[in-house]
Amino acid sequence: MVSGNIFHCRKNSWPPEEYINKATLQLFDFDSAAPPEQAWRRRLNSHANLLKEFSVTFMEAIKMVRLGIRIWSYVREEASHGRKAPIDPFTRESCKPSATQGVPLGGMGSGSISRGFRGEFRQWQIIPGLCEASPVMANQFSIFVSRDGGNKSFASVLAPGQHEGLGSHKKADDQGISSWGWNLNGQHSTYHALFPRAWTVYDGEPDPELKVSCRQISPFIPHNYRESSLPAAVFVYTLVNTGKERAKVSLLFTWANSIGGNSHLTGGHVNEPFIAEDGVSGVLLHHKTGKGNPPVTFAIAACETQNVSVSVLPKFGLSEKSSTTAKGMWCKMVQDGQFDRENFSSGASMPSSPGETLCAAVSASTWVEPHGKCTVAFSLAWSSPKVKFSKGSTFHRRYTKFYGTSERAAKDLAHDALTQYKRWEEDIEKWQNPILQDESLPEWYKFTLFNELYFLVAGGTIWIDSPLPSSNMRNKSRDQVKELENTEVKVTEAKVSRRQGADAGRTTDSTYDVEYTTDSASDVDCMVDGVDEKHRGDLSHESDASVTLAMMDQQYDRDDVGRFLYLEGVEYIMWCTYDVHFYASFALLELFPRIELNIQRDFAKAVLCEDGRKVKFLAEGNCGIRKVRGAVPHDLGTHDPWREMNAYNIHDTSKWKDLNPKFVLQVYRDFAATGDMSFGVDVWPAVRAAMEYMEQFDRDGDGLIENDGFPDQTYDTWTVHGVSAYCGCLWLAALQAAAAMALQLGDRDFAETCKRKFLKAKPAFEQKLWNGSYFNYDSGSSSNSKSIQADQLAGQWYTASSGLPPLFDESKIKSALRKVYDFNVMKVKGGKMGAVNGMHPNGKVDETCMQSREIWTGVTYGVASTMILAGMEEEAFATAEGIFQAGWSEDGYGYWFQTPEAWTMDGHYRSLIYMRPLSIWGMQYALTLPKAILDAPKINIMDRIHLSPLNGGFPHNETGVRKIANKAKCFGNSVFHCAC
């Protein structure tokens, strides 16, 4: 834990009184209308500077010219099939990225819409893998105020200045949105963000005597696997009249029938009004998507109460040809402050014509007495029940489990959002308050911790409903059980005690004593029982042993939280990139552990799968197969996830040295943190297979794996020779984790083998890399072999996170971390940018390649986590604060809510909106280790493994957990299928 006095003397990072005067804050001190003290803040008139993308040096360009040509050819080939390549460095968005982002809308996995801090709706990700960055400027909130006596009136869009997309000059006869009142200056209006909520406070703008707070709420609620999937958000306006006259206030919510880009012009879109229960009413906007993608329906709504009257305009357009123009709509609101009640009975509109923009509006009007207060609530929801990937696979989104598959579910979502948001807020505050009220933590850390979670909504997440409960899948499972019962049976001696895990709904004791094996052949298949010389190792599959249908049904009901995908980044379109998930997964483990366990199960199944189709690897131009059995895939795919893995094709990742150890480490961490024994049993065959697969890379028999003189790890432009600090440390940690897990699952032979290898590899690692103060980058003789790598103790990070004994002496761990802090952190602009990946011992940045000279945001958070676990809290927070200073502070580069993978020392970014910065939750994990780990016996688990007489490599005859090796159908009822 952080000691109480480390940050006690620090000034509050973002004092709210510097943004809003105290009198205004006091006026909003009810109904959660006042923004919290711990929030990220901006004035609405802040300059949103354009962001600068990185560029390679001349020498880097020369080295990558052949790769560039091959990527160009591949991008064109994919485009010819109507697909977007997962990595495309040649195509740039027409909307240049700028420092305008804010808290995104909605829950996880149902498509996302971001909202800039100045109010614009942007970053549309409704279609999987497609991000439309430009804002849709017709989507706005506006306000109309008139006072008794009629001598004062105000009308303004609640967004400051001349927004992009409106043009620099407003024509007198313009019938579009530039005819609206863009009158807000923004000088006295502020934005406050604490994901998943945001507050915009208009302190006397546009009416000097009216204070307005808009609170944006989305249902991101940890451990709630229902409402966190809902595509909905609420905007609660709190109005305070400080004048002496009664004020009529009308708030207007306008929305275009669009999913971003030019989709509003494609035609065939329909709007219709609706009236629901509990005073909720609004407009449904049915959007007909192009290219065969599933349709989308939006709902904009408001809640009518005793004091609030709601009216709608189901249809208006942006051109003079429209029956009701944007200008006509605005004039109606200025004059009347509401629309005609007859509009509710107008029915569905005619489908829009190509080139026509179809918009809708909802108005909520109320009277606010002198010195009185009033609340007006709007909701936005969208329903796109089907997810369709570009190679044809379709799934139902998670929320359809609760709302059905009709597009009209948007109406129910909008209704429930308006009637349930107060409970959402209670749950959110209950989750956040212990951290926010912890005075030992710096303010910047508190709101950056929560705000980095934006990625779980805006990172292209897909959350599908599990197909397991459907009758046809249940029947299929029965058939598979019968087939397994008829296969060859052997008896092994094994007893595994199952204890209730973190999310287990039951406690059972079972004896696992049956082994099944079948055989089948296919280009895409699962593991084979026994030794496969071609692919090395015993790649057998073990799973739960009782195999009764009743237990299977219970398992489905208990674990059915669907399947979850998230992109590596909006520029690197690959689902669940595993070497990056290694860093980001702490957020899911902390907040949605059942999702995290399911992702691990998906990868466990993938380890035991092979896809023999040929792939060309672009770095070297050679060919190989898409997925090798025993190798952990780089990702779960792009165009057909779960079924076509390894969309990444720069290098052959079956030869990467970090993926398999990372899988073993993540599985053990999750196993230790949740105490879920059934999860351990499920994934153990893949853990063994992953470890056995790596034996081929120990070429000199010293127990260590060696790198192969190319970038064969997550730093995929940074070449490694021989033993490396990064991969070698991961391997040592994986040996220890596999030994510990084997012991707990009763596989003592394997535990002994891993321990024996560990005891052999550890001294070899230290002998080859330890130089007295840190571990050298690698054991080669290149110019950067003695570089100080920030990430050199990644394996120790996971070892300490899992409650395992340290890999090295405490003095060596602290010495290496101190070296990283003194050189990689503090020698780069005084520690105000994070940790640079590589630094020469002479204090100069390692410029061997693009990645060695970069600062990786997620790696910096990971290094800080390792420091916390090593008792170096002050250095940890100083290290991580550099990411805040450069990325989130007002004096930084403007990367808030789009934290990139990397930036250079001059602040140029690479890959905005990236997965890895979620590793800040590794810091929180380190500060509050799970109870299961804290309560675990303190005895060194490696000391409990007693070595028998010497044996050779990994054993191929198992004892311990019962295994089912069903080659053709080892994926059972999961959404993962071997066949393509």
mmCIF file with all atom_site columns, N, CA and C in Angstrom, residues 21 72 82 94 111 166 226 319 443 450 468 480 496 510 597 629 681 700-701 709 719 760 804 809 907 942 959 979:
data_model
loop_
_atom_site.group_PDB
_atom_site.id
_atom_site.type_symbol
_atom_site.label_atom_id
_atom_site.label_alt_id
_atom_site.label_comp_id
_atom_site.label_asym_id
_atom_site.label_entity_id
_atom_site.label_seq_id
_atom_site.pdbx_PDB_ins_code
_atom_site.Cartn_x
_atom_site.Cartn_y
_atom_site.Cartn_z
_atom_site.occupancy
_atom_site.B_iso_or_equiv
_atom_site.pdbx_formal_charge
_atom_site.auth_seq_id
_atom_site.auth_comp_id
_atom_site.auth_asym_id
_atom_site.auth_atom_id
_atom_site.pdbx_PDB_model_num
ATOM 1  N N  . ASN A 1 21  ? -16.671 29.005  -9.699  1.00 0.00 ? 21  ASN A N  1
ATOM 2  C CA . ASN A 1 21  ? -16.642 29.699  -8.407  1.00 0.00 ? 21  ASN A CA 1
ATOM 3  C C  . ASN A 1 21  ? -17.442 28.905  -7.372  1.00 0.00 ? 21  ASN A C  1
ATOM 4  N N  . TRP A 1 72  ? 2.024   -2.377  -48.440 1.00 0.00 ? 72  TRP A N  1
ATOM 5  C CA . TRP A 1 72  ? 1.236   -1.654  -49.444 1.00 0.00 ? 72  TRP A CA 1
ATOM 6  C C  . TRP A 1 72  ? 0.498   -2.634  -50.355 1.00 0.00 ? 72  TRP A C  1
ATOM 7  N N  . GLY A 1 82  ? -12.893 -5.819  -50.465 1.00 0.00 ? 82  GLY A N  1
ATOM 8  C CA . GLY A 1 82  ? -13.801 -5.029  -49.653 1.00 0.00 ? 82  GLY A CA 1
ATOM 9  C C  . GLY A 1 82  ? -13.488 -5.056  -48.179 1.00 0.00 ? 82  GLY A C  1
ATOM 10 N N  . SER A 1 94  ? -9.716  11.624  -42.930 1.00 0.00 ? 94  SER A N  1
ATOM 11 C CA . SER A 1 94  ? -9.911  12.995  -43.420 1.00 0.00 ? 94  SER A CA 1
ATOM 12 C C  . SER A 1 94  ? -10.026 13.980  -42.267 1.00 0.00 ? 94  SER A C  1
ATOM 13 N N  . GLY A 1 111 ? -21.203 -1.290  -29.638 1.00 0.00 ? 111 GLY A N  1
ATOM 14 C CA . GLY A 1 111 ? -20.943 -0.129  -30.467 1.00 0.00 ? 111 GLY A CA 1
ATOM 15 C C  . GLY A 1 111 ? -20.766 1.084   -29.576 1.00 0.00 ? 111 GLY A C  1
ATOM 16 N N  . LEU A 1 166 ? -18.818 23.545  -39.883 1.00 0.00 ? 166 LEU A N  1
ATOM 17 C CA . LEU A 1 166 ? -19.864 24.537  -40.105 1.00 0.00 ? 166 LEU A CA 1
ATOM 18 C C  . LEU A 1 166 ? -19.481 25.556  -41.164 1.00 0.00 ? 166 LEU A C  1
ATOM 19 N N  . ARG A 1 226 ? -24.855 -7.286  -16.800 1.00 0.00 ? 226 ARG A N  1
ATOM 20 C CA . ARG A 1 226 ? -26.072 -6.988  -17.562 1.00 0.00 ? 226 ARG A CA 1
ATOM 21 C C  . ARG A 1 226 ? -26.053 -5.545  -18.044 1.00 0.00 ? 226 ARG A C  1
ATOM 22 N N  . SER A 1 319 ? -31.362 20.870  -45.803 1.00 0.00 ? 319 SER A N  1
ATOM 23 C CA . SER A 1 319 ? -31.350 21.622  -47.056 1.00 0.00 ? 319 SER A CA 1
ATOM 24 C C  . SER A 1 319 ? -32.675 22.320  -47.246 1.00 0.00 ? 319 SER A C  1
ATOM 25 N N  . GLU A 1 443 ? -4.090  13.284  -6.617  1.00 0.00 ? 443 GLU A N  1
ATOM 26 C CA . GLU A 1 443 ? -5.339  13.553  -7.339  1.00 0.00 ? 443 GLU A CA 1
ATOM 27 C C  . GLU A 1 443 ? -5.244  13.136  -8.801  1.00 0.00 ? 443 GLU A C  1
ATOM 28 N N  . PHE A 1 450 ? -9.477  6.191   -13.485 1.00 0.00 ? 450 PHE A N  1
ATOM 29 C CA . PHE A 1 450 ? -10.828 5.920   -13.986 1.00 0.00 ? 450 PHE A CA 1
ATOM 30 C C  . PHE A 1 450 ? -10.974 6.320   -15.449 1.00 0.00 ? 450 PHE A C  1
ATOM 31 N N  . LEU A 1 468 ? -24.493 -20.689 -25.832 1.00 0.00 ? 468 LEU A N  1
ATOM 32 C CA . LEU A 1 468 ? -24.577 -21.959 -25.104 1.00 0.00 ? 468 LEU A CA 1
ATOM 33 C C  . LEU A 1 468 ? -25.980 -22.361 -24.684 1.00 0.00 ? 468 LEU A C  1
ATOM 34 N N  . GLN A 1 480 ? -22.010 -34.777 -28.297 1.00 0.00 ? 480 GLN A N  1
ATOM 35 C CA . GLN A 1 480 ? -20.569 -34.852 -28.085 1.00 0.00 ? 480 GLN A CA 1
ATOM 36 C C  . GLN A 1 480 ? -20.239 -35.679 -26.846 1.00 0.00 ? 480 GLN A C  1
ATOM 37 N N  . VAL A 1 496 ? -8.671  -34.170 -7.865  1.00 0.00 ? 496 VAL A N  1
ATOM 38 C CA . VAL A 1 496 ? -8.547  -32.716 -7.807  1.00 0.00 ? 496 VAL A CA 1
ATOM 39 C C  . VAL A 1 496 ? -9.700  -32.168 -7.016  1.00 0.00 ? 496 VAL A C  1
ATOM 40 N N  . SER A 1 510 ? -14.949 -33.588 -6.840  1.00 0.00 ? 510 SER A N  1
ATOM 41 C CA . SER A 1 510 ? -15.053 -34.597 -7.879  1.00 0.00 ? 510 SER A CA 1
ATOM 42 C C  . SER A 1 510 ? -13.732 -35.322 -8.013  1.00 0.00 ? 510 SER A C  1
ATOM 43 N N  . LEU A 1 597 ? -11.660 -14.196 -17.468 1.00 0.00 ? 597 LEU A N  1
ATOM 44 C CA . LEU A 1 597 ? -11.495 -15.647 -17.493 1.00 0.00 ? 597 LEU A CA 1
ATOM 45 C C  . LEU A 1 597 ? -11.971 -16.233 -18.814 1.00 0.00 ? 597 LEU A C  1
ATOM 46 N N  . ARG A 1 629 ? -0.078  -25.329 -33.806 1.00 0.00 ? 629 ARG A N  1
ATOM 47 C CA . ARG A 1 629 ? -0.550  -25.940 -32.578 1.00 0.00 ? 629 ARG A CA 1
ATOM 48 C C  . ARG A 1 629 ? 0.499   -25.775 -31.479 1.00 0.00 ? 629 ARG A C  1
ATOM 49 N N  . VAL A 1 681 ? -8.642  -25.976 -13.991 1.00 0.00 ? 681 VAL A N  1
ATOM 50 C CA . VAL A 1 681 ? -8.778  -27.281 -14.629 1.00 0.00 ? 681 VAL A CA 1
ATOM 51 C C  . VAL A 1 681 ? -9.055  -27.114 -16.120 1.00 0.00 ? 681 VAL A C  1
ATOM 52 N N  . ASP A 1 700 ? 20.631  -24.497 -26.239 1.00 0.00 ? 700 ASP A N  1
ATOM 53 C CA . ASP A 1 700 ? 21.895  -24.912 -25.642 1.00 0.00 ? 700 ASP A CA 1
ATOM 54 C C  . ASP A 1 700 ? 21.695  -25.689 -24.342 1.00 0.00 ? 700 ASP A C  1
ATOM 55 N N  . GLY A 1 701 ? 20.430  -25.981 -24.008 1.00 0.00 ? 701 GLY A N  1
ATOM 56 C CA . GLY A 1 701 ? 20.162  -26.837 -22.866 1.00 0.00 ? 701 GLY A CA 1
ATOM 57 C C  . GLY A 1 701 ? 20.396  -26.208 -21.513 1.00 0.00 ? 701 GLY A C  1
ATOM 58 N N  . GLY A 1 709 ? 17.351  -13.284 -33.207 1.00 0.00 ? 709 GLY A N  1
ATOM 59 C CA . GLY A 1 709 ? 17.970  -12.275 -34.055 1.00 0.00 ? 709 GLY A CA 1
ATOM 60 C C  . GLY A 1 709 ? 17.005  -11.526 -34.940 1.00 0.00 ? 709 GLY A C  1
ATOM 61 N N  . THR A 1 719 ? 15.132  -5.650  -32.582 1.00 0.00 ? 719 THR A N  1
ATOM 62 C CA . THR A 1 719 ? 15.763  -6.961  -32.730 1.00 0.00 ? 719 THR A CA 1
ATOM 63 C C  . THR A 1 719 ? 16.425  -7.421  -31.432 1.00 0.00 ? 719 THR A C  1
ATOM 64 N N  . LYS A 1 760 ? 17.735  -24.387 -13.035 1.00 0.00 ? 760 LYS A N  1
ATOM 65 C CA . LYS A 1 760 ? 18.830  -24.391 -13.998 1.00 0.00 ? 760 LYS A CA 1
ATOM 66 C C  . LYS A 1 760 ? 18.912  -23.066 -14.754 1.00 0.00 ? 760 LYS A C  1
ATOM 67 N N  . LEU A 1 804 ? 3.752   -15.166 -5.938  1.00 0.00 ? 804 LEU A N  1
ATOM 68 C CA . LEU A 1 804 ? 4.842   -16.129 -6.025  1.00 0.00 ? 804 LEU A CA 1
ATOM 69 C C  . LEU A 1 804 ? 6.133   -15.528 -5.461  1.00 0.00 ? 804 LEU A C  1
ATOM 70 N N  . ASP A 1 809 ? 17.056  -11.802 -6.064  1.00 0.00 ? 809 ASP A N  1
ATOM 71 C CA . ASP A 1 809 ? 17.246  -11.169 -4.766  1.00 0.00 ? 809 ASP A CA 1
ATOM 72 C C  . ASP A 1 809 ? 16.621  -9.783  -4.779  1.00 0.00 ? 809 ASP A C  1
ATOM 73 N N  . GLY A 1 907 ? 6.939   14.511  -28.342 1.00 0.00 ? 907 GLY A N  1
ATOM 74 C CA . GLY A 1 907 ? 5.490   14.447  -28.174 1.00 0.00 ? 907 GLY A CA 1
ATOM 75 C C  . GLY A 1 907 ? 4.708   13.985  -29.375 1.00 0.00 ? 907 GLY A C  1
ATOM 76 N N  . MET A 1 942 ? 7.526   -22.999 -4.192  1.00 0.00 ? 942 MET A N  1
ATOM 77 C CA . MET A 1 942 ? 8.551   -23.787 -4.859  1.00 0.00 ? 942 MET A CA 1
ATOM 78 C C  . MET A 1 942 ? 9.212   -24.767 -3.892  1.00 0.00 ? 942 MET A C  1
ATOM 79 N N  . THR A 1 959 ? 0.036   -37.310 -15.106 1.00 0.00 ? 959 THR A N  1
ATOM 80 C CA . THR A 1 959 ? -0.748  -37.673 -13.942 1.00 0.00 ? 959 THR A CA 1
ATOM 81 C C  . THR A 1 959 ? -1.436  -36.405 -13.513 1.00 0.00 ? 959 THR A C  1
ATOM 82 N N  . ALA A 1 979 ? -13.156 -25.346 -37.379 1.00 0.00 ? 979 ALA A N  1
ATOM 83 C CA . ALA A 1 979 ? -13.332 -25.325 -38.825 1.00 0.00 ? 979 ALA A CA 1
ATOM 84 C C  . ALA A 1 979 ? -13.600 -23.917 -39.322 1.00 0.00 ? 979 ALA A C  1
#
